[in-house]
mmCIF file of C-alpha atoms and ligand atoms in Angstrom:
data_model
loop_
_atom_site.group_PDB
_atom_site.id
_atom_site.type_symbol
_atom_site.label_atom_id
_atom_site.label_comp_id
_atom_site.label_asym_id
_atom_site.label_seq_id
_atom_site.Cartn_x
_atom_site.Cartn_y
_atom_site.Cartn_z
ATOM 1 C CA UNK A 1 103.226 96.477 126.141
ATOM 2 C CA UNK A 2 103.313 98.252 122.678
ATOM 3 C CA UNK A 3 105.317 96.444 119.842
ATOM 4 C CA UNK A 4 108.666 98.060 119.960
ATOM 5 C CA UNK A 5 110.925 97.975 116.189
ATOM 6 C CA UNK A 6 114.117 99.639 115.764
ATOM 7 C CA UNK A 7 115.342 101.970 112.789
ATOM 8 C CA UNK A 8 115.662 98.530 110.926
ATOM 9 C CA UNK A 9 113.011 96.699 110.981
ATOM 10 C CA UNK A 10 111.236 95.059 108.689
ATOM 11 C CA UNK A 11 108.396 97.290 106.950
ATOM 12 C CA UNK A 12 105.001 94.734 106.913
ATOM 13 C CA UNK A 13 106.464 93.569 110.569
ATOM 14 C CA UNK A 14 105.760 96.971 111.491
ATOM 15 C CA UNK A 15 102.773 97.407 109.491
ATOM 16 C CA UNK A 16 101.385 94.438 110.621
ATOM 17 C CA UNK A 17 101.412 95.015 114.260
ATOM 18 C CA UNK A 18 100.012 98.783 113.606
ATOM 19 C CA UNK A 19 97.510 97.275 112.347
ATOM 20 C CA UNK A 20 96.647 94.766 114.343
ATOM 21 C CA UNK A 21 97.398 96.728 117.866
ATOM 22 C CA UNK A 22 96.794 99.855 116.823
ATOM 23 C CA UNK A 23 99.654 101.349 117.573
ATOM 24 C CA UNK A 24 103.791 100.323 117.669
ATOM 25 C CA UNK A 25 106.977 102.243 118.874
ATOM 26 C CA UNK A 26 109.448 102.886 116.365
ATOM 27 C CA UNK A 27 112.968 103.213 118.702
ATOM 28 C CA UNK A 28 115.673 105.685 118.547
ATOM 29 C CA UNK A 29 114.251 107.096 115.005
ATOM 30 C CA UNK A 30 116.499 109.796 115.233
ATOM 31 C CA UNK A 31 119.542 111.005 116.542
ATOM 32 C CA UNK A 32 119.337 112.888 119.752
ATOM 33 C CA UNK A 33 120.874 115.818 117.645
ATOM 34 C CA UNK A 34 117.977 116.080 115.491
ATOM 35 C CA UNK A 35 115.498 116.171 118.517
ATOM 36 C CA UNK A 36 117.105 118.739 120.668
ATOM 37 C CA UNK A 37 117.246 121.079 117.383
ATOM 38 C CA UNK A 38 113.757 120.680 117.192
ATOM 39 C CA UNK A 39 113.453 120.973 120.836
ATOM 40 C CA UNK A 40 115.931 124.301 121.092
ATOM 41 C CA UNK A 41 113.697 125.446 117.959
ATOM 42 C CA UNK A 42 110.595 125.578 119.701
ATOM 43 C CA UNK A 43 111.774 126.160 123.274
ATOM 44 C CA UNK A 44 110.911 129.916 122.937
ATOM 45 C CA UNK A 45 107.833 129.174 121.483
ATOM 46 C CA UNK A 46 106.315 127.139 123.859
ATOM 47 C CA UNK A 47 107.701 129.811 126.945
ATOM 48 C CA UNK A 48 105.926 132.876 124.958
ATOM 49 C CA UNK A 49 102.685 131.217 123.533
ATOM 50 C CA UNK A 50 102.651 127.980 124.949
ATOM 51 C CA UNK A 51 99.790 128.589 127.496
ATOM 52 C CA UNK A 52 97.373 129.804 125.322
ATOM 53 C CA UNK A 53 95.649 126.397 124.508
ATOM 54 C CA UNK A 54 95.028 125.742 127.718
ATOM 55 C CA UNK A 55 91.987 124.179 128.640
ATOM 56 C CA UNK A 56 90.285 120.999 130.031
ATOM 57 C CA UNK A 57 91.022 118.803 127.319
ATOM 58 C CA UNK A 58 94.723 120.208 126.760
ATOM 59 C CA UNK A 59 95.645 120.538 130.184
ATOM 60 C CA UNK A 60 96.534 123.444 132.806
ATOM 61 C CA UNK A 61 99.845 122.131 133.131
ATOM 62 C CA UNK A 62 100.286 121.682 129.610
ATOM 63 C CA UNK A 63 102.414 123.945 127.446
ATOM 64 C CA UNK A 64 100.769 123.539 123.406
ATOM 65 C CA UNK A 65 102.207 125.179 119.771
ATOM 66 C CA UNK A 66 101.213 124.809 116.421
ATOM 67 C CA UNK A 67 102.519 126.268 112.990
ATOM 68 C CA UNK A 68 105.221 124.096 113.343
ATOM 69 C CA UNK A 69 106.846 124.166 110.575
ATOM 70 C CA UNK A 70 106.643 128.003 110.559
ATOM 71 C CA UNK A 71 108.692 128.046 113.937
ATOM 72 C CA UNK A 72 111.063 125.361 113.412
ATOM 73 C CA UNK A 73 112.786 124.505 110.189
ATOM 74 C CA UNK A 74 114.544 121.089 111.550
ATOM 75 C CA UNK A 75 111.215 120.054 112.396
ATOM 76 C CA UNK A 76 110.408 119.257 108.285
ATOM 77 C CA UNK A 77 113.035 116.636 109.299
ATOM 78 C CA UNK A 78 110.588 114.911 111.423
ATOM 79 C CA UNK A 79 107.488 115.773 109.643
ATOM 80 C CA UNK A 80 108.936 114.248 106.199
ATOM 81 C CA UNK A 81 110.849 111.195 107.692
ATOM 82 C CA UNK A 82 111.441 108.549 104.986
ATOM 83 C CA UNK A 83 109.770 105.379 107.918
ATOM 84 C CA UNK A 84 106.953 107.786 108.521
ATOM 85 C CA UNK A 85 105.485 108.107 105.228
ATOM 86 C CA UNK A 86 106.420 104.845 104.403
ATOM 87 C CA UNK A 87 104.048 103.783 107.151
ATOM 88 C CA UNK A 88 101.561 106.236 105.891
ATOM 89 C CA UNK A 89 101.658 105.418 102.629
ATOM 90 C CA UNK A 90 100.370 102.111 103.565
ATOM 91 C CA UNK A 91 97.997 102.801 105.699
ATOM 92 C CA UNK A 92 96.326 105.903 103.951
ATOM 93 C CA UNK A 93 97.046 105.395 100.190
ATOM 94 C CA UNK A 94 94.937 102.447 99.939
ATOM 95 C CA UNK A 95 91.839 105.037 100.672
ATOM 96 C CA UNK A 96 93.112 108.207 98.408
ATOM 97 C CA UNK A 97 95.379 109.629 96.189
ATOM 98 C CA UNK A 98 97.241 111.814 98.099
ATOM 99 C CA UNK A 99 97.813 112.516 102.136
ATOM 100 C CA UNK A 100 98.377 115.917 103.978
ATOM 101 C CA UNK A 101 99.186 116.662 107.378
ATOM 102 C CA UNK A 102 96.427 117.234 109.508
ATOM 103 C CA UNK A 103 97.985 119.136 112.229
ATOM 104 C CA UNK A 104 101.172 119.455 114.125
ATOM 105 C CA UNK A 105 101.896 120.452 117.654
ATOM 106 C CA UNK A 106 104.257 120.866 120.123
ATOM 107 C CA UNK A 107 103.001 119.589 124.002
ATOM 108 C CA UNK A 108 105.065 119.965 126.412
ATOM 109 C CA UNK A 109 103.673 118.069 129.492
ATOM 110 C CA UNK A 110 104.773 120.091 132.991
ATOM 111 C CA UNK A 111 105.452 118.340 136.540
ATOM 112 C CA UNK A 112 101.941 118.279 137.931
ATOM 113 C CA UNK A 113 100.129 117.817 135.308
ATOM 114 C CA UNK A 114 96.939 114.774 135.495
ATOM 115 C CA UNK A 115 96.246 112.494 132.889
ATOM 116 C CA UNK A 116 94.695 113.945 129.738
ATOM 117 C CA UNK A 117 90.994 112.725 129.125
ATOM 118 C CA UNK A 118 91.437 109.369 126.825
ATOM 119 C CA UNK A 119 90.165 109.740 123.158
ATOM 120 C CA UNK A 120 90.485 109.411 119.286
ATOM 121 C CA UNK A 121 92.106 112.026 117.121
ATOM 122 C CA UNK A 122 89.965 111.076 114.235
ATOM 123 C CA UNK A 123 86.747 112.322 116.436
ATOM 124 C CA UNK A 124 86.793 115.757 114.297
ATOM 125 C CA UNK A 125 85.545 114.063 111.598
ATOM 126 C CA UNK A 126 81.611 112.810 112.158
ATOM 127 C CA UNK A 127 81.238 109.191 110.683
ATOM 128 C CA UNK A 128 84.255 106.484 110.744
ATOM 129 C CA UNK A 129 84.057 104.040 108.293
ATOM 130 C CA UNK A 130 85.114 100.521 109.346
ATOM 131 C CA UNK A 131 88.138 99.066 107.353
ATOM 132 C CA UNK A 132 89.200 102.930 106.595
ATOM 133 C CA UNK A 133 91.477 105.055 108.615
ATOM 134 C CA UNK A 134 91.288 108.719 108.342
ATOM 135 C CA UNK A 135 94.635 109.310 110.158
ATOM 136 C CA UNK A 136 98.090 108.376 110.670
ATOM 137 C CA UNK A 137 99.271 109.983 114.035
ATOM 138 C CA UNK A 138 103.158 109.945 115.273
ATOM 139 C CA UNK A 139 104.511 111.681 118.824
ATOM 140 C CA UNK A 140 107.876 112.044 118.356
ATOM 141 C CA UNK A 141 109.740 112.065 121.795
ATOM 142 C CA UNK A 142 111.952 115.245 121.914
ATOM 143 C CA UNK A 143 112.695 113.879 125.935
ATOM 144 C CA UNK A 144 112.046 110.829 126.893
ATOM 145 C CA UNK A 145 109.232 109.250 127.721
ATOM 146 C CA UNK A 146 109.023 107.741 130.855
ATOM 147 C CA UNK A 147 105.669 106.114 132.844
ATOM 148 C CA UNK A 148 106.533 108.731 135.400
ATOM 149 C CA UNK A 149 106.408 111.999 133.040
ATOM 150 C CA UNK A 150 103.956 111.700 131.301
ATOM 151 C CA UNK A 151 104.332 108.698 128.416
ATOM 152 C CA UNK A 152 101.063 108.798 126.103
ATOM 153 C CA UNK A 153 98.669 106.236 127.470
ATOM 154 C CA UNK A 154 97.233 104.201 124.490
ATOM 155 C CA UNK A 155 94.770 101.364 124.390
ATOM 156 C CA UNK A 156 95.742 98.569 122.009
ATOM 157 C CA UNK A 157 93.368 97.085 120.101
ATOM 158 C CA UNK A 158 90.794 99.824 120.506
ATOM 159 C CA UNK A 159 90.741 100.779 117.250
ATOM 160 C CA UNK A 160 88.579 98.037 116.273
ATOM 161 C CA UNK A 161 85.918 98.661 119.441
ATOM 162 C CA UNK A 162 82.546 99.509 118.493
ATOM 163 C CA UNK A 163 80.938 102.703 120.002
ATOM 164 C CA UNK A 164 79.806 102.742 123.040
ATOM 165 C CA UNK A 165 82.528 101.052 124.796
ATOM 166 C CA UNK A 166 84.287 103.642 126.908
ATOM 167 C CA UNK A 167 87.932 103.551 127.141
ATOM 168 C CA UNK A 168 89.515 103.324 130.993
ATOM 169 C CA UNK A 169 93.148 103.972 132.342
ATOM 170 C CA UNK A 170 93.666 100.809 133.311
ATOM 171 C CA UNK A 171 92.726 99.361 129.776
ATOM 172 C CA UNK A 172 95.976 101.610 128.574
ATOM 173 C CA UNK A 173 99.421 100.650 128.187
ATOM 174 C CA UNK A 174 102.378 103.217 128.502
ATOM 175 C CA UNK A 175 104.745 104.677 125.406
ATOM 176 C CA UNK A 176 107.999 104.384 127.709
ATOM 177 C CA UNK A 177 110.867 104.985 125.078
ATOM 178 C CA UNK A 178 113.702 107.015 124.622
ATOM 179 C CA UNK A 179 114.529 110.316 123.622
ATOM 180 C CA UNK A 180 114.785 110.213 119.413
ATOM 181 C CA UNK A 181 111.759 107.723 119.179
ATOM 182 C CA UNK A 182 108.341 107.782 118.009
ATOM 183 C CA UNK A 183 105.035 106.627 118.791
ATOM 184 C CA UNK A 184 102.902 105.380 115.651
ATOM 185 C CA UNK A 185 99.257 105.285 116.649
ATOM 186 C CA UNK A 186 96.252 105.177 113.936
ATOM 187 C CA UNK A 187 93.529 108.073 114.107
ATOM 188 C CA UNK A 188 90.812 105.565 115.564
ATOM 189 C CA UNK A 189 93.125 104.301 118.673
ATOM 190 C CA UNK A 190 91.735 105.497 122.128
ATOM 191 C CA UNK A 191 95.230 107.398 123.851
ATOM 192 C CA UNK A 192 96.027 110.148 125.772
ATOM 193 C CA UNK A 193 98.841 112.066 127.386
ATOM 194 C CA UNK A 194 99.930 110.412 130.737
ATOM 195 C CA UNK A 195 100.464 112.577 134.598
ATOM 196 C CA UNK A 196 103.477 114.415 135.172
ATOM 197 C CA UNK A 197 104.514 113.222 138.347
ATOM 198 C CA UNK A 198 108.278 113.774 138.115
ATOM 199 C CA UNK A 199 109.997 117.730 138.629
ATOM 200 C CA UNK A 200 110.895 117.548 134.740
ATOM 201 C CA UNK A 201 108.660 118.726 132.114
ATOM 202 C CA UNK A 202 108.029 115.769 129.195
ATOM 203 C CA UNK A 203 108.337 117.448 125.317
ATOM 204 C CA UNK A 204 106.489 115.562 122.031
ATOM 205 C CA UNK A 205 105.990 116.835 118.398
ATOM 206 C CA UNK A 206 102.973 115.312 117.113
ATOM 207 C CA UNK A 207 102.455 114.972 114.057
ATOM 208 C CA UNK A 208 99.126 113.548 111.987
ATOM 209 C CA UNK A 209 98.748 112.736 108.463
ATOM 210 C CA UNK A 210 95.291 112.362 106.850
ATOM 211 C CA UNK A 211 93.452 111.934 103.828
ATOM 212 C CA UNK A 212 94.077 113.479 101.036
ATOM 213 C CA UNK A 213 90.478 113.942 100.169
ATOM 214 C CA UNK A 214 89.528 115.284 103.726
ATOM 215 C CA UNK A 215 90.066 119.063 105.471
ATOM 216 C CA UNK A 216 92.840 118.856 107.313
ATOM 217 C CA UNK A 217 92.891 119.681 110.922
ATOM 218 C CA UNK A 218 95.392 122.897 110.980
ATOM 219 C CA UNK A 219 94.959 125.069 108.155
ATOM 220 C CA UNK A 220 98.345 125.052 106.891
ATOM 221 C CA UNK A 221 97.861 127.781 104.509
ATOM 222 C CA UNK A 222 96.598 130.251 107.210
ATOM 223 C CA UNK A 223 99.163 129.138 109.663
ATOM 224 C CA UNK A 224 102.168 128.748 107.759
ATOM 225 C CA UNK A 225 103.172 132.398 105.875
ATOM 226 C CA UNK A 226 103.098 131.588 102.010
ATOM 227 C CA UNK A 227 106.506 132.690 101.583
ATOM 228 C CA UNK A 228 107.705 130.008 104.693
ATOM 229 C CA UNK A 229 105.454 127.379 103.164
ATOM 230 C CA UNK A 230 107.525 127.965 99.524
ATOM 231 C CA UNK A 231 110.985 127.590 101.159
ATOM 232 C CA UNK A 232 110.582 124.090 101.638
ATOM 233 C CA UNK A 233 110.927 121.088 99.385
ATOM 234 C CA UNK A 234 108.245 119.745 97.499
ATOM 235 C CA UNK A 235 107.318 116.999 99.734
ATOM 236 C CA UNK A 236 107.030 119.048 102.655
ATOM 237 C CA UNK A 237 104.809 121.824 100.500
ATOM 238 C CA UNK A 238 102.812 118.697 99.560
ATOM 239 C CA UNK A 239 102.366 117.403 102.886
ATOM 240 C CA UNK A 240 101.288 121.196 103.679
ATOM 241 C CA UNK A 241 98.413 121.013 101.223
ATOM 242 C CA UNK A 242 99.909 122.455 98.388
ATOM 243 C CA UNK A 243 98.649 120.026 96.053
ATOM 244 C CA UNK A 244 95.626 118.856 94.271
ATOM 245 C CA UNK A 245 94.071 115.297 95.126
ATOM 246 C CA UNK A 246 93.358 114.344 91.587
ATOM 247 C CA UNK A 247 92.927 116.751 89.104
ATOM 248 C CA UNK A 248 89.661 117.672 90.440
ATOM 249 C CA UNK A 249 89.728 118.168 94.347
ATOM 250 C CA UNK A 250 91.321 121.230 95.564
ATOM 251 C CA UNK A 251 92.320 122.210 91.230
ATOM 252 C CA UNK A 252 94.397 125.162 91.106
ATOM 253 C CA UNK A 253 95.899 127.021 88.282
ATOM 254 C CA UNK A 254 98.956 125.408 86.455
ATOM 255 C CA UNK A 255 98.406 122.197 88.622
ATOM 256 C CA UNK A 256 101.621 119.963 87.971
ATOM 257 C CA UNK A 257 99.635 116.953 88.411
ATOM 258 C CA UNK A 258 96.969 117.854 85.876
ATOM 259 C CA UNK A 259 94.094 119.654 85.008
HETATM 260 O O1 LIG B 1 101.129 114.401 124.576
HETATM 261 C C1 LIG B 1 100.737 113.244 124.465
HETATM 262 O O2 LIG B 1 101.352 112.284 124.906
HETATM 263 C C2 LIG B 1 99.441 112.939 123.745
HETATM 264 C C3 LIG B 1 98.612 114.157 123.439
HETATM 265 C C4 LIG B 1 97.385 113.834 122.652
HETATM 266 O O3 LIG B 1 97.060 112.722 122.401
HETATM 267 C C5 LIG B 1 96.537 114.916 122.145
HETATM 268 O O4 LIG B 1 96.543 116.019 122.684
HETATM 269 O O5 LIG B 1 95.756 114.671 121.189
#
């Protein structure tokens, strides 16, 4: 079973057992409002587009969407969550200045669909460095999650294994949680989406957070339209990439933070 906290709980409990699991479920986050927004946002989305990232990894039963923030505005609400960057802040500022968002998608898992192959999110980048994460990833449940529709298998502990050990199933435990919550998992924690096997498609926002110092996954400046990206506040155009990481990496003109 995954550590499970609610809205209230203590910050370095939480931390803690990220750390030491891998991953924890933060419970009823948000409101139900706030996720079937989001939800209603993207629904049209995912029915005109969604099938486009199809594939073996994703899924042929799998609706995807990206430019999040581009197609839903409540979203931000989710992206920028005060517990989430708390939680990323600790985990990610030790290692750099700054953190982005590395990508953000919409998966909406259909009746039918098998278990997604297990694997890391932080297996874009080439090297991992032990003691260092590169990511922060969250899967905000716009449904609920349920063993039967297709809650995220994730492997606790695995963060610490040392390659070659191959993940299995039946190493995994289930994120079963309600509508409104959120799974925490770090970038080097084996997981996957779980089987459909109900008549009820399962939806999730996920959301990572990375480095400020590496590339980020999505190019949010080709996938967000400039004028979208500016009509947010300044921590979501931060989080975007519209920001330097020192005065050095990624120096613009007229950087506020220096150079
Ligand atoms: O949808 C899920 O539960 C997990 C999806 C996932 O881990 C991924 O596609 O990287």
């Amino acid at each position: 079973m995954l550590k499970t906290f609610d809205p209230l709980a203590a910050l370095p409990d939480l931390i803690a057992a990220l750390r030491q699991d891998g991953a924890v479920i933060l419970r009823n986050q948000v409101a139900h409002d706030l996720a079937d927004e989001v939800a209603a946002e993207l629904r049209p989305h995912f029915d005109r587009i969604g099938k486009a990232a199809q594939s073996d990894f994703n899924g042929y039963k799998t609706l995807r969407i990206s430019s999040i923030l581009k197609r839903s505005r409540r979203s931000a609400d989710l992206i920028g969550h005060a517990r989430i960057l708390e939680i990323a802040d600790a985990i990610l500022l030790p290692h750099c200045i700054n953190y982005r968002i590395g990508s953000c998608t919409g998966i909406e898992i259909w009746p039918g669909e098998a278990p997604q192959r297990l694997h890391r999110d932080d297996g874009i980048y080439p090297i991992r460095m032990p003691g260092v994460e590169w990511q922060v990833s969250v899967n905000w449940a716009l449904d609920e999650f349920t063993l039967e529709n297709g809650g995220t298998h994730v492997i606790p502990g695995s963060h610490n294994w040392k390659e070659p050990r191959l993940p299995l199933e039946s190493d995994s435990v289930q994120a079963v949680m309600p509508k409104g919550s959120a799974l925490v998992y770090l970038g080097s924690v084996w997981h996957g989406g779980g089987a459909n096997r109900t008549n009820k498609a399962r939806m999730g926002l996920v959301n990572t957070y990375s480095l400020g110092w590496l590339r980020q996954e999505e190019n949010h400046y080709l996938s967000i339209p400039r004028e979208v990206a500016d009509s947010y506040p300044e921590k979501i155009r931060r989080l975007m990439g519209y920001q330097g990481h020192g005065r050095l990496l990624g120096w613009y003109p007229h950087n506020p933070d220096g150079y």
